[in-house]
CSV table of C-alpha atoms in Angstrom, one decimal:
chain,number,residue,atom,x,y,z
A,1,UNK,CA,53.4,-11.1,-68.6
A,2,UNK,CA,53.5,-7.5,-69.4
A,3,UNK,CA,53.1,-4.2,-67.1
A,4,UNK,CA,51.6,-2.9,-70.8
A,5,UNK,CA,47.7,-3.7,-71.4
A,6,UNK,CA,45.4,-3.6,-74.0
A,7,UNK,CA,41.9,-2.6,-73.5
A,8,UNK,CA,39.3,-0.3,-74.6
A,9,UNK,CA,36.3,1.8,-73.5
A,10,UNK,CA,37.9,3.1,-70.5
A,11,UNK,CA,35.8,7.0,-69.3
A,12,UNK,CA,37.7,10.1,-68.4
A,13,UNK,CA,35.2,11.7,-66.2
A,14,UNK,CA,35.4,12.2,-61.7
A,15,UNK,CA,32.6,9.8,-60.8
A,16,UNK,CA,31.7,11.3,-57.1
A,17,UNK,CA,30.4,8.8,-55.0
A,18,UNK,CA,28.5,9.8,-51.4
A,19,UNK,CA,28.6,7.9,-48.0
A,20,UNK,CA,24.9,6.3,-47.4
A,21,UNK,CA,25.5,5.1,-44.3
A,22,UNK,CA,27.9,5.1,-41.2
A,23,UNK,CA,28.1,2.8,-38.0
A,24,UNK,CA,30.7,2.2,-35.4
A,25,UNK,CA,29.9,-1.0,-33.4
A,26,UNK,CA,31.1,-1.0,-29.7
A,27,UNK,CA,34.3,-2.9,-29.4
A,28,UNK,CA,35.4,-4.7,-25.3
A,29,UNK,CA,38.3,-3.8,-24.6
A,30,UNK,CA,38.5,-0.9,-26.3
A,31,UNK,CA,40.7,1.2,-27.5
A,32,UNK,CA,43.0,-2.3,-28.8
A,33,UNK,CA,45.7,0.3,-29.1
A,34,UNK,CA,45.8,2.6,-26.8
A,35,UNK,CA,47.1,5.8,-29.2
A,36,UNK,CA,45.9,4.8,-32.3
A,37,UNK,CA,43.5,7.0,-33.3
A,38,UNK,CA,41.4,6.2,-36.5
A,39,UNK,CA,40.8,8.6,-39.3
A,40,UNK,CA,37.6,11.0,-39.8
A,41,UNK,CA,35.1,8.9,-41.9
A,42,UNK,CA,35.8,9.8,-45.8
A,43,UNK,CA,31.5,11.1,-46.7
A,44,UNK,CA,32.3,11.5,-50.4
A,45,UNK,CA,34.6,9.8,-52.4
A,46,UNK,CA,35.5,11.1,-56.0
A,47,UNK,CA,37.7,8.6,-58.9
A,48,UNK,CA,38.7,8.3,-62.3
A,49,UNK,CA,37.7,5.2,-64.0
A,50,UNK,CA,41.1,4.4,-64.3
A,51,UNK,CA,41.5,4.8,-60.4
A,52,UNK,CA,38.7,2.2,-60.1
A,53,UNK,CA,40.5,-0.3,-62.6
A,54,UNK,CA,43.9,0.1,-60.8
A,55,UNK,CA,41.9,-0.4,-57.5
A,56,UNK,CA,40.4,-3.7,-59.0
A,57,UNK,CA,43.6,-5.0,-60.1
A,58,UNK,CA,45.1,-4.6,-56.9
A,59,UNK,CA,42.6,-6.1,-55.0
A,60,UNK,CA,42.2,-8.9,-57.8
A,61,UNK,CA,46.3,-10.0,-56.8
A,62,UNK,CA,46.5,-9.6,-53.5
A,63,UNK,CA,46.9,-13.1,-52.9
A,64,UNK,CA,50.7,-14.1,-51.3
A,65,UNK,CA,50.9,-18.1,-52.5
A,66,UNK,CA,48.6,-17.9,-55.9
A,67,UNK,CA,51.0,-18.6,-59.0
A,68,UNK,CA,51.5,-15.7,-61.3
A,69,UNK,CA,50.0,-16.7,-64.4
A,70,UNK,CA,47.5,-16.8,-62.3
A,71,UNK,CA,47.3,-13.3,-61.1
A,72,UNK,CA,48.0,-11.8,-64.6
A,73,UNK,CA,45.2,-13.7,-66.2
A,74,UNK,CA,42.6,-12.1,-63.2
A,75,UNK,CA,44.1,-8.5,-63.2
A,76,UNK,CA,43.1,-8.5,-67.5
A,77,UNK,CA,40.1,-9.8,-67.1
A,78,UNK,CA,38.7,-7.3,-64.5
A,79,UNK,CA,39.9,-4.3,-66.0
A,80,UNK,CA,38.2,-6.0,-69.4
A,81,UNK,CA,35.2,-6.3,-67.4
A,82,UNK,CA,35.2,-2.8,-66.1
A,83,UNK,CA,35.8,-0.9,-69.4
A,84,UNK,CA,33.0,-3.5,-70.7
A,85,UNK,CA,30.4,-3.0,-68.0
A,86,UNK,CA,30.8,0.7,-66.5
A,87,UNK,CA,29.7,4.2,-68.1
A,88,UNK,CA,31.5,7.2,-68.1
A,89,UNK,CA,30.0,9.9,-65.8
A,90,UNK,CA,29.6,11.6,-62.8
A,91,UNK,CA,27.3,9.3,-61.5
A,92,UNK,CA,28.2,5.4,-60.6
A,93,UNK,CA,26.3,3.7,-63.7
A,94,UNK,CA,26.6,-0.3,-64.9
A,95,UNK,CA,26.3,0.1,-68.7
A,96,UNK,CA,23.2,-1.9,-70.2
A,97,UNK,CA,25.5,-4.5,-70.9
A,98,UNK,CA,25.4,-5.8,-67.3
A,99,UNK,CA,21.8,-7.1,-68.1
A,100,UNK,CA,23.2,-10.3,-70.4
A,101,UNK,CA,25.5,-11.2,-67.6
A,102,UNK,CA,24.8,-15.0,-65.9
A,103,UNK,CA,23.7,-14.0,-62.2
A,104,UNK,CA,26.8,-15.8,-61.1
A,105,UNK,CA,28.8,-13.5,-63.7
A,106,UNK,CA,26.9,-10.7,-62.5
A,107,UNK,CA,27.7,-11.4,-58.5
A,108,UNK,CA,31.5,-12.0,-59.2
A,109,UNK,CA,31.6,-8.4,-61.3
A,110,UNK,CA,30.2,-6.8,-58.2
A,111,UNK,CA,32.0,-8.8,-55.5
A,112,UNK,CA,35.1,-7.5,-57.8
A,113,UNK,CA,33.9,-3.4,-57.6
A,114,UNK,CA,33.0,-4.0,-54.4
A,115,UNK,CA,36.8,-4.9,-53.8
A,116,UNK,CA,37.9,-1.9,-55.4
A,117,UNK,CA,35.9,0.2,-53.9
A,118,UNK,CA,37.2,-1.0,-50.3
A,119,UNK,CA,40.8,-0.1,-51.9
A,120,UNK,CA,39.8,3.5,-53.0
A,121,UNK,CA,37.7,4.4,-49.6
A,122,UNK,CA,41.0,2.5,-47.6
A,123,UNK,CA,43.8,4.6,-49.5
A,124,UNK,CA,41.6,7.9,-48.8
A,125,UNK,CA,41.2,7.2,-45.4
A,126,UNK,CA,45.1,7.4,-45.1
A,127,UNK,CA,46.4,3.4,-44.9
A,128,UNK,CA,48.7,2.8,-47.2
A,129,UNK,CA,50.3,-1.0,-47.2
A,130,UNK,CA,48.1,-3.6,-48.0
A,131,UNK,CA,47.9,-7.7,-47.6
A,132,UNK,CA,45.2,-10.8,-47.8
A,133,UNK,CA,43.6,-11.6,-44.7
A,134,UNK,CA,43.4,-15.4,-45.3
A,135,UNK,CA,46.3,-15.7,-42.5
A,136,UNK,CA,43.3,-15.0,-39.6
A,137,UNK,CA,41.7,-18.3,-40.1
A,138,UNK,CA,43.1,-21.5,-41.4
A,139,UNK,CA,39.4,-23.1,-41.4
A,140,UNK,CA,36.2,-21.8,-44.2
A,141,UNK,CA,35.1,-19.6,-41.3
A,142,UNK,CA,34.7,-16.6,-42.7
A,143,UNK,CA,36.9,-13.8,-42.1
A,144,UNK,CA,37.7,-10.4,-43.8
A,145,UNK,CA,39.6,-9.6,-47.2
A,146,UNK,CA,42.0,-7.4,-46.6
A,147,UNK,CA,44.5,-6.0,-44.3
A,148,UNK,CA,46.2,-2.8,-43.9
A,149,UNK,CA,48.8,-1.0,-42.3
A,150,UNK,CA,50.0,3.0,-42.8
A,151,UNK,CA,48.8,6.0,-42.2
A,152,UNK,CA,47.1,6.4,-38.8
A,153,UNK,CA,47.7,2.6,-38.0
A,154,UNK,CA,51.8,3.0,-38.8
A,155,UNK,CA,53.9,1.9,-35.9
A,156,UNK,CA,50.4,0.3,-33.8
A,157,UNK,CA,49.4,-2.5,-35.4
A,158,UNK,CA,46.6,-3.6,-38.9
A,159,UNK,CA,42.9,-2.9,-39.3
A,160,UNK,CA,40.7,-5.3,-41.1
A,161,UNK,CA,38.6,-4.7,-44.1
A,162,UNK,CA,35.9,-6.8,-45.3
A,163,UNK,CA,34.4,-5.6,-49.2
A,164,UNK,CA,30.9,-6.3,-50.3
A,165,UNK,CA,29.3,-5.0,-53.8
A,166,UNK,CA,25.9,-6.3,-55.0
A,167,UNK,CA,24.1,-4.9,-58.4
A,168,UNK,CA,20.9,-6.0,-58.6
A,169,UNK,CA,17.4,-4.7,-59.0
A,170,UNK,CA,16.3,-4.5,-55.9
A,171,UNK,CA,18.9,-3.1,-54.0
A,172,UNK,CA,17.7,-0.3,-51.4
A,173,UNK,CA,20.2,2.0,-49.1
A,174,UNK,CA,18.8,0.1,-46.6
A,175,UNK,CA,19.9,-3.5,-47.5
A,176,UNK,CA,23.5,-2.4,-48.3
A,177,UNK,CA,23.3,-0.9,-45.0
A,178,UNK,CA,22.4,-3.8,-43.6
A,179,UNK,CA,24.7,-6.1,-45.3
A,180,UNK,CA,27.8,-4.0,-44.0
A,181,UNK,CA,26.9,-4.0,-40.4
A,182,UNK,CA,25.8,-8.0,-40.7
A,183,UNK,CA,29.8,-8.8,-42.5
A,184,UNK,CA,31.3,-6.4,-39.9
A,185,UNK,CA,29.7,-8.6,-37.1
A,186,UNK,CA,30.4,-12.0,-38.7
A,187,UNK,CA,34.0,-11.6,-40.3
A,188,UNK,CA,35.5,-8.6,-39.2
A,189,UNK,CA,34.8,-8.3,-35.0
A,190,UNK,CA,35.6,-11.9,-34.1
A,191,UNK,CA,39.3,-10.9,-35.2
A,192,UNK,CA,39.6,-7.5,-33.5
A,193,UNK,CA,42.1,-7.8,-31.2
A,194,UNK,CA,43.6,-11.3,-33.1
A,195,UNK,CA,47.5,-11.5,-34.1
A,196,UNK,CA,48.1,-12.0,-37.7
A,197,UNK,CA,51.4,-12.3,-40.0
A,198,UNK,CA,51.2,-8.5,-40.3
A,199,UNK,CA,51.0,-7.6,-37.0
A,200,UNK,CA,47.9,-7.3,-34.1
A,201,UNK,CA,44.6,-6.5,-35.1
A,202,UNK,CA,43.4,-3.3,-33.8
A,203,UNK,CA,40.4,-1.9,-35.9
A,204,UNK,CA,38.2,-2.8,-38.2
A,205,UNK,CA,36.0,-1.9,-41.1
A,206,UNK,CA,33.2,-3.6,-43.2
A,207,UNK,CA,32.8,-1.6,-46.5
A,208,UNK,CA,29.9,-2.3,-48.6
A,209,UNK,CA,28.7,-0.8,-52.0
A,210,UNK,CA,25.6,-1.8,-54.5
A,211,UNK,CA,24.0,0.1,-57.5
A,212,UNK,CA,20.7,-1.0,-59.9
A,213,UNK,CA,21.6,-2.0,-63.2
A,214,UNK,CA,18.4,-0.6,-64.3
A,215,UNK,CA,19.1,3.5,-62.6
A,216,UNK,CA,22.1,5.6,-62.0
A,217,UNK,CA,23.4,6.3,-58.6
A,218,UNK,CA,24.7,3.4,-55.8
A,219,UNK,CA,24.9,3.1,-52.1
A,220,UNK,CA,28.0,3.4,-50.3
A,221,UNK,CA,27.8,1.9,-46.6
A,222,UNK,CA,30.8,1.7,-43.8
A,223,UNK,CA,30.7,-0.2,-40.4
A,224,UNK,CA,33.8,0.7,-38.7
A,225,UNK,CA,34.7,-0.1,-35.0
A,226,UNK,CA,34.0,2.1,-31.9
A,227,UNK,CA,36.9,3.1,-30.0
A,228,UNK,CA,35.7,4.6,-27.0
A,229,UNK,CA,37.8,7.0,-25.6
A,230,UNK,CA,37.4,11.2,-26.2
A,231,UNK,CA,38.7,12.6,-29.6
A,232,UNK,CA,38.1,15.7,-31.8
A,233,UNK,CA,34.9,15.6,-33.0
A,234,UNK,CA,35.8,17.5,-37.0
A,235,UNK,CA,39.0,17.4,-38.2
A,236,UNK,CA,41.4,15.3,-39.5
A,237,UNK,CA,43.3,13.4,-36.7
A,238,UNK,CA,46.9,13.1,-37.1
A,239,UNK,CA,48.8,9.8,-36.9
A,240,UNK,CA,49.9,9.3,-33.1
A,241,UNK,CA,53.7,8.3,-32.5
A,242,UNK,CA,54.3,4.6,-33.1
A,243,UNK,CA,54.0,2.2,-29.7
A,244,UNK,CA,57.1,1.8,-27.7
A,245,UNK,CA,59.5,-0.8,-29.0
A,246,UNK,CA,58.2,-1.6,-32.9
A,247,UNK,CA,60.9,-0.9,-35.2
A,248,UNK,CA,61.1,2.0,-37.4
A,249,UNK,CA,59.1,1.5,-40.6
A,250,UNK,CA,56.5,-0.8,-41.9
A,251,UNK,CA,56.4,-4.3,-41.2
A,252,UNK,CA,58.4,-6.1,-44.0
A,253,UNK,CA,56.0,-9.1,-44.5
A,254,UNK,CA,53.2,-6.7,-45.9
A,255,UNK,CA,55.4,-4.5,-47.4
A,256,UNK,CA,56.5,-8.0,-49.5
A,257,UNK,CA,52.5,-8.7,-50.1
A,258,UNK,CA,51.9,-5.2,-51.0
A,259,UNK,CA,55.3,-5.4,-53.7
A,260,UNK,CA,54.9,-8.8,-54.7
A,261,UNK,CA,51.0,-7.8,-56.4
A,262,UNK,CA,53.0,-4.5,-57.2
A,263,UNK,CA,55.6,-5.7,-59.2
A,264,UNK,CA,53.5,-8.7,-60.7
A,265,UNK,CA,51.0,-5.9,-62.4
A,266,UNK,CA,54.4,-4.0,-63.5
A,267,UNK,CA,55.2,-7.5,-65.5
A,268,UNK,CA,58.4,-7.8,-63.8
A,269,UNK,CA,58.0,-11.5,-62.8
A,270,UNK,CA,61.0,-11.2,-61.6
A,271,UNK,CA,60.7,-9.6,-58.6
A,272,UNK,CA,57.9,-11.4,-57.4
A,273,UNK,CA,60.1,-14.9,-58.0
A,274,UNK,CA,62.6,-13.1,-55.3
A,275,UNK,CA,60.1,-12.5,-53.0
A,276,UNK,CA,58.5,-15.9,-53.0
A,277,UNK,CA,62.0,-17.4,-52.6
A,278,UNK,CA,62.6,-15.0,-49.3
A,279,UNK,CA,59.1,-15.7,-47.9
A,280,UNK,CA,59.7,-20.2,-48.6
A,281,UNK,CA,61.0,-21.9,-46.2
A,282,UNK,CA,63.1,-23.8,-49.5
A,283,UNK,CA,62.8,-23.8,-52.9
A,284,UNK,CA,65.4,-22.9,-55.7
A,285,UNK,CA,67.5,-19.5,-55.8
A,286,UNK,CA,65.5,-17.7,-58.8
A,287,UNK,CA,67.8,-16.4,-62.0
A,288,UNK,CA,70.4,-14.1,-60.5
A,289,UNK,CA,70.4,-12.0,-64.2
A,290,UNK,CA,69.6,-8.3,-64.2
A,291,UNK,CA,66.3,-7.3,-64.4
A,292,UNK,CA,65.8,-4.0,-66.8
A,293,UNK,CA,63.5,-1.7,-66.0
A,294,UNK,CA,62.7,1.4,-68.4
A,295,UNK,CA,62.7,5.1,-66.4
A,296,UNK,CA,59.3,6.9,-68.1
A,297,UNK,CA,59.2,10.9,-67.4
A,298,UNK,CA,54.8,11.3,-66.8
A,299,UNK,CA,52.8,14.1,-65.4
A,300,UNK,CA,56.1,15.8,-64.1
A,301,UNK,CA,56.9,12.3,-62.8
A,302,UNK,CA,59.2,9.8,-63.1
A,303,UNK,CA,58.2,6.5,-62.7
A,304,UNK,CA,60.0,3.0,-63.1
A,305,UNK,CA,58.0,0.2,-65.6
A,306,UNK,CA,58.7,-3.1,-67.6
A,307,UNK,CA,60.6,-3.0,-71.0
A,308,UNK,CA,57.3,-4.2,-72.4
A,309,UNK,CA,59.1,-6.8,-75.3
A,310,UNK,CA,61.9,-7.9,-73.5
A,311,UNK,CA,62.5,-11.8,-73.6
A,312,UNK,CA,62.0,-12.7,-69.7
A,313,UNK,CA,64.7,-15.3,-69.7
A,314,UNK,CA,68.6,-14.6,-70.4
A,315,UNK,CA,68.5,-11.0,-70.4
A,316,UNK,CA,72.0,-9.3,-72.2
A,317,UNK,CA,72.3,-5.4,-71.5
A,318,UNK,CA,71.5,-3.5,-75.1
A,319,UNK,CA,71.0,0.3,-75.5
A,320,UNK,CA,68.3,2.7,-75.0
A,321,UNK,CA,67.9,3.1,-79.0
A,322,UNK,CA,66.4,-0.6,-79.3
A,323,UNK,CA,63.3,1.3,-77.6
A,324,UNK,CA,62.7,4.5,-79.7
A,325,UNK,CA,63.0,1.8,-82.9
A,326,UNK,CA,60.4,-0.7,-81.4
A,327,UNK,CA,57.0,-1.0,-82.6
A,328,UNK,CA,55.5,-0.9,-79.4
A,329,UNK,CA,56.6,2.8,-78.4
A,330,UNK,CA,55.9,3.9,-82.1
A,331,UNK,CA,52.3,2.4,-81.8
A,332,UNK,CA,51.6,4.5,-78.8
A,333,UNK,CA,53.4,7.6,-80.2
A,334,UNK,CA,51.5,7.7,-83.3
A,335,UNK,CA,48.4,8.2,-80.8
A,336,UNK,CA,49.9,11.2,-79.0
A,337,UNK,CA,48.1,14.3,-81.1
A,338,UNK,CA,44.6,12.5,-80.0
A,339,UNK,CA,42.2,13.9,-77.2
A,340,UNK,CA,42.9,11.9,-73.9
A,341,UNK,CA,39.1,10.6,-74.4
A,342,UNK,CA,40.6,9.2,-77.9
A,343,UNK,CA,44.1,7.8,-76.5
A,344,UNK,CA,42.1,5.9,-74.2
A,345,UNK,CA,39.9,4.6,-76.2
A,346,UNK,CA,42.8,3.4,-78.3
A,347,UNK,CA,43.2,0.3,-75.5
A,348,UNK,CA,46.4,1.0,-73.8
A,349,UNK,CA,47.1,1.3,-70.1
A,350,UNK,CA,50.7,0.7,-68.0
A,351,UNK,CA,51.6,-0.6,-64.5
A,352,UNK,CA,54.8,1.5,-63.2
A,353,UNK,CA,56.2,2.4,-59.7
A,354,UNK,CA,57.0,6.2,-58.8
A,355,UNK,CA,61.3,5.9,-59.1
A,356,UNK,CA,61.9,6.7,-55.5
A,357,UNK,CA,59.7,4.6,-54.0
A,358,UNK,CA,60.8,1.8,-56.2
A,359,UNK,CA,63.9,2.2,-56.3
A,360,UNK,CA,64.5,2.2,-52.4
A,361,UNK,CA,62.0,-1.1,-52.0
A,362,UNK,CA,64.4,-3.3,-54.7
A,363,UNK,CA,67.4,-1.5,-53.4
A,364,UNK,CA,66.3,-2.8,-49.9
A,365,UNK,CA,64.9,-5.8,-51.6
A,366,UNK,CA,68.8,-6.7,-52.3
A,367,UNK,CA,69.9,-6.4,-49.3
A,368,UNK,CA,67.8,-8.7,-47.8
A,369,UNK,CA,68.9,-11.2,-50.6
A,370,UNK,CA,72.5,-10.9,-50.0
A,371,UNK,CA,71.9,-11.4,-46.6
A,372,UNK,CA,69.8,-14.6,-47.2
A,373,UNK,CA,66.3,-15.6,-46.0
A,374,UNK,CA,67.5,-15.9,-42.0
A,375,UNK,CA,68.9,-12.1,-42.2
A,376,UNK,CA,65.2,-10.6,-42.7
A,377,UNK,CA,64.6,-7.0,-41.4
A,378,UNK,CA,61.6,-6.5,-39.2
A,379,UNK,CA,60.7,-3.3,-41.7
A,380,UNK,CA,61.5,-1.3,-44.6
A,381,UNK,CA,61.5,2.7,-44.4
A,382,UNK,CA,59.9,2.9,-48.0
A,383,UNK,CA,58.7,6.7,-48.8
A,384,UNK,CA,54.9,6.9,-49.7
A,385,UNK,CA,53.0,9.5,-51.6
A,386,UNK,CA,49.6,11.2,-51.8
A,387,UNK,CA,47.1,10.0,-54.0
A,388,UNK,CA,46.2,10.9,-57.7
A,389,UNK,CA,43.0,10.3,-59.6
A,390,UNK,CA,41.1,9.7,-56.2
A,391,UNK,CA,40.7,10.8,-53.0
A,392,UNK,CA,38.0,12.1,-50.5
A,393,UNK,CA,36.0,15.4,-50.9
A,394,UNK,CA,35.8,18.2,-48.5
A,395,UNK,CA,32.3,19.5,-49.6
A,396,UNK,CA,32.7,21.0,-53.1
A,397,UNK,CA,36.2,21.1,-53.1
A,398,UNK,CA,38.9,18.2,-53.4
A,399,UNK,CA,40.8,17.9,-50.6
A,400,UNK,CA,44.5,19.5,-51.6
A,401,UNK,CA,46.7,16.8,-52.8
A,402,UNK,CA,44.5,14.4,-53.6
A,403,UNK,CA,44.8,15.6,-57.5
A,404,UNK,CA,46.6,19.0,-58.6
A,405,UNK,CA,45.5,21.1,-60.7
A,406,UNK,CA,49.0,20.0,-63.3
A,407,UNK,CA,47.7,16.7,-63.2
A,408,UNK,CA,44.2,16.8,-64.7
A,409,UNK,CA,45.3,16.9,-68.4
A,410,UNK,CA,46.6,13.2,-67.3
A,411,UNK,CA,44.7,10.7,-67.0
A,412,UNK,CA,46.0,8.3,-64.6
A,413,UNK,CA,45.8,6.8,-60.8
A,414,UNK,CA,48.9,7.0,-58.1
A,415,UNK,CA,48.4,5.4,-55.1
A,416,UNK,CA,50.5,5.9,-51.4
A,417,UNK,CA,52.7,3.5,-51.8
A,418,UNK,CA,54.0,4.4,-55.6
A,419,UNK,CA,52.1,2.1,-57.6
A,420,UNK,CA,50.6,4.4,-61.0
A,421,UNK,CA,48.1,3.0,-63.7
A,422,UNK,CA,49.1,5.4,-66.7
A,423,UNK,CA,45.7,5.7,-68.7
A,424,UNK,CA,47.6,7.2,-72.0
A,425,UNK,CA,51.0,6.0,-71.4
A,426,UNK,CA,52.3,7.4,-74.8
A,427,UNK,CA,52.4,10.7,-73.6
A,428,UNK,CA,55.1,9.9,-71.5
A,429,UNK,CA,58.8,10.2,-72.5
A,430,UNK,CA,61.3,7.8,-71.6
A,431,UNK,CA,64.8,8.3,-70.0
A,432,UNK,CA,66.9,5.5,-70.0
A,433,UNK,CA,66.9,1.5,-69.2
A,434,UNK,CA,68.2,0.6,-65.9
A,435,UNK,CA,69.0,-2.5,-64.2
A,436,UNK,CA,68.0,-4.3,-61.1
A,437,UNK,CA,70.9,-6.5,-59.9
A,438,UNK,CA,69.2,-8.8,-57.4
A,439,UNK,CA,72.4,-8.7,-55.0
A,440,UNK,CA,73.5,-5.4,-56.4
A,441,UNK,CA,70.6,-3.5,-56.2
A,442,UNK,CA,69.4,-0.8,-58.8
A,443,UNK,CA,71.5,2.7,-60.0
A,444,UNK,CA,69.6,5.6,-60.9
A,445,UNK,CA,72.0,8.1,-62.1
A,446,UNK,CA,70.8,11.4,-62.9
């Protein structure tokens, strides 16, 4: 299990995808919380392939109980399948390709984008923590993917999403339109108001996208619920203060399902072992060895990532030089001269986690583990961070921070809560190796 993945065909242009359709659906009671206040609708969202392929991976993982190996072997695959299947462009386009797929094959690759899709539109719409929504129904009744917390929800309770993506040849506006607004009424309403894991239920969105594997251009549809009370009508709507009485922070039982899929795409199994052992009710104490973790300077950034050829079991402390000597680093540096539309092409993309807001999750990640699994905070105050490679669009003009100006010669995703897919990772320089002392937390230095 690696952070560091090989794969080819990846495009480096903004694909610009417009809203289709929009619904709110009338919600009694309503408003569930009563200062919540949920974000402007997001008419035009604009990625980098990349972006996409992170988002897919995400959703791909989010699973809390499903074995690692298990994970890793579904996170390849769909980022094989999206470099294999999807043209580079301005315009959403399913490479030719998509036409030898099995219809089954075919559904799952589109229930897949459809997921990642949700993930993009989600993150631009604000929410930044993220969890499986399995713990609404213990029965096959169906019930929404995903949950989320952050942004305008922070401090009030989760919204729901539910994803749908269909490519076939006779999609229409009209039938993705209508297969949002039927999956908002069947698995996302009957839980408004519910109590999950994460917290209460208090909005809700069914998110649906489709394209023709025969034309360019999709469909991008959103059912979202009402709240019925007076707000600004054009503007974006700033986060209300956090109900009386929740703690400070975000909940720790989706910040753990957001870090666990996290740190299991960084290839720092690891970390997801600890996290498993404080969620059990029993179960044995995981290896208390340290964990390195190599410090890569990016984009102006600095992020934390897996030592890509370190043995995973009875890790000794060695010195920075073992990585400038190692094959790995040398293969991507010999790349380095090579247009970005080359580098990529070369097959190598890399899970990492901005330093600061990795740093402070393990560092509060340790503390919980000397205190022991009865000792677990409500919350963790983790910093997040604005989006790169994606965001919402403002007419003709990307909405400021969504992707600076410094960052375009990069071609790589960064989403709120830290987690980066570098697209050309060799261009990067690294720092310095440090460790992550389950009990003792990780050191930064300067």
């Amino acid at each position: 299990m690696s952070g560091l993945i090989s794969i080819s065909g990846f495009g480096a242009s903004d694909t610009l995808v417009t809203l289709t359709k929009h619904t709110k659906h009338a919600q009694v009671p309503s408003p569930i919380a009563l200062k919540f206040i949920s974000p402007p609708v997001c008419t035009s969202l604009s990625f980098r392939p990349v972006a996409l392929a992170a988002a897919i991976a995400r959703t791909a993982t989010t699973w809390d109980d499903a074995p690692k190996e298990l994970l890793d072997g579904l996170q390849q695959s769909a980022l094989i399948e999206l470099a294999t299947l999807l043209e580079d462009g301005s315009t959403f386009t399913l490479k030719s390709y998509f036409a030898f797929l099995a219809d089954t094959a075919g559904s799952q690759f589109a229930a897949k984008v459809g997921a990642g899709m949700t993930h993009l539109y989600m993150e631009a719409l604000g929410y930044e923590w993220r969890a499986n929504a399995v713990c609404l129904s213990s029965s096959l009744d169906p019930h929404a993917d995903f949950i989320y917390d952050g942004g305008n929800a922070a401090g009030h309770g989760v919204v729901l999403a539910e994803a749908h993506g269909s490519f076939a040849k006779d999609v229409t506006a009209g039938k993705i339109t209508s297969a949002a607004r039927r999956k908002y009424k069947k698995q996302v309403k009957p839980y408004i108001a519910a109590t999950s894991t994460f917290g209460e239920v208090i909005h809700g969105y069914s998110i649906a996208f489709g394209s023709k594997p025969t034309a360019a251009g999709s469909f991008l549809s959103v059912s979202e619920t009402r709240i019925s009370k007076p707000r600004k009508k054009s503007g974006a709507a700033p986060p209300a203060p956090p109900e009386e009485g929740r703690p400070e922070g975000t909940p720790a039982p989706i910040v753990l399902a957001t870090h666990r899929s996290n740190f299991m795409l960084m290839g720092v199994p690891e970390v997801v072992d600890w996290i498993d052992w404080l969620r059990a009710v029993d179960g044995a104490v995981p290896e208390q060895e340290p964990v390195p973790l190599l410090r890569l300077q990016y984009a102006g950034r600095t992020y934390l990532t897996s030592v890509p050829w370190v043995r995973r079991s009875g890790v000794q402390p060695w010195w920075i030089e073992e990585f400038f000597d190692h094959p790995y680093w040398w293969r991507m540096a010999r790349h380095a001269h090579l247009p970005a539309s080359q580098r990529l092409a070369s097959g190598l993309v890399w899970f990492a986690i901005e330093e600061k807001g990795g740093a402070e999750f393990l560092n509060g990640l340790s503390a919980v583990i000397r205190g022991g699994r009865r000792q677990m905070p409500p919350s963790f105050l983790l910093p997040t961070f604005d989006p790169v490679g994606f965001g919402f669009v403002d007419g003709d003009r990307a909405v400021p921070g969504i992707r600076d100006e410094d960052d375009r010669s990069y071609d790589y995703a960064q989403f709120r809560d830290g987690l980066a897919l570098l697209g050309d990772p060799f261009r990067g320089r690294p720092r310095d190796v440090v460790l992550w002392s389950p009990e003792g937390g990780v050191s930064l230095g300067q």
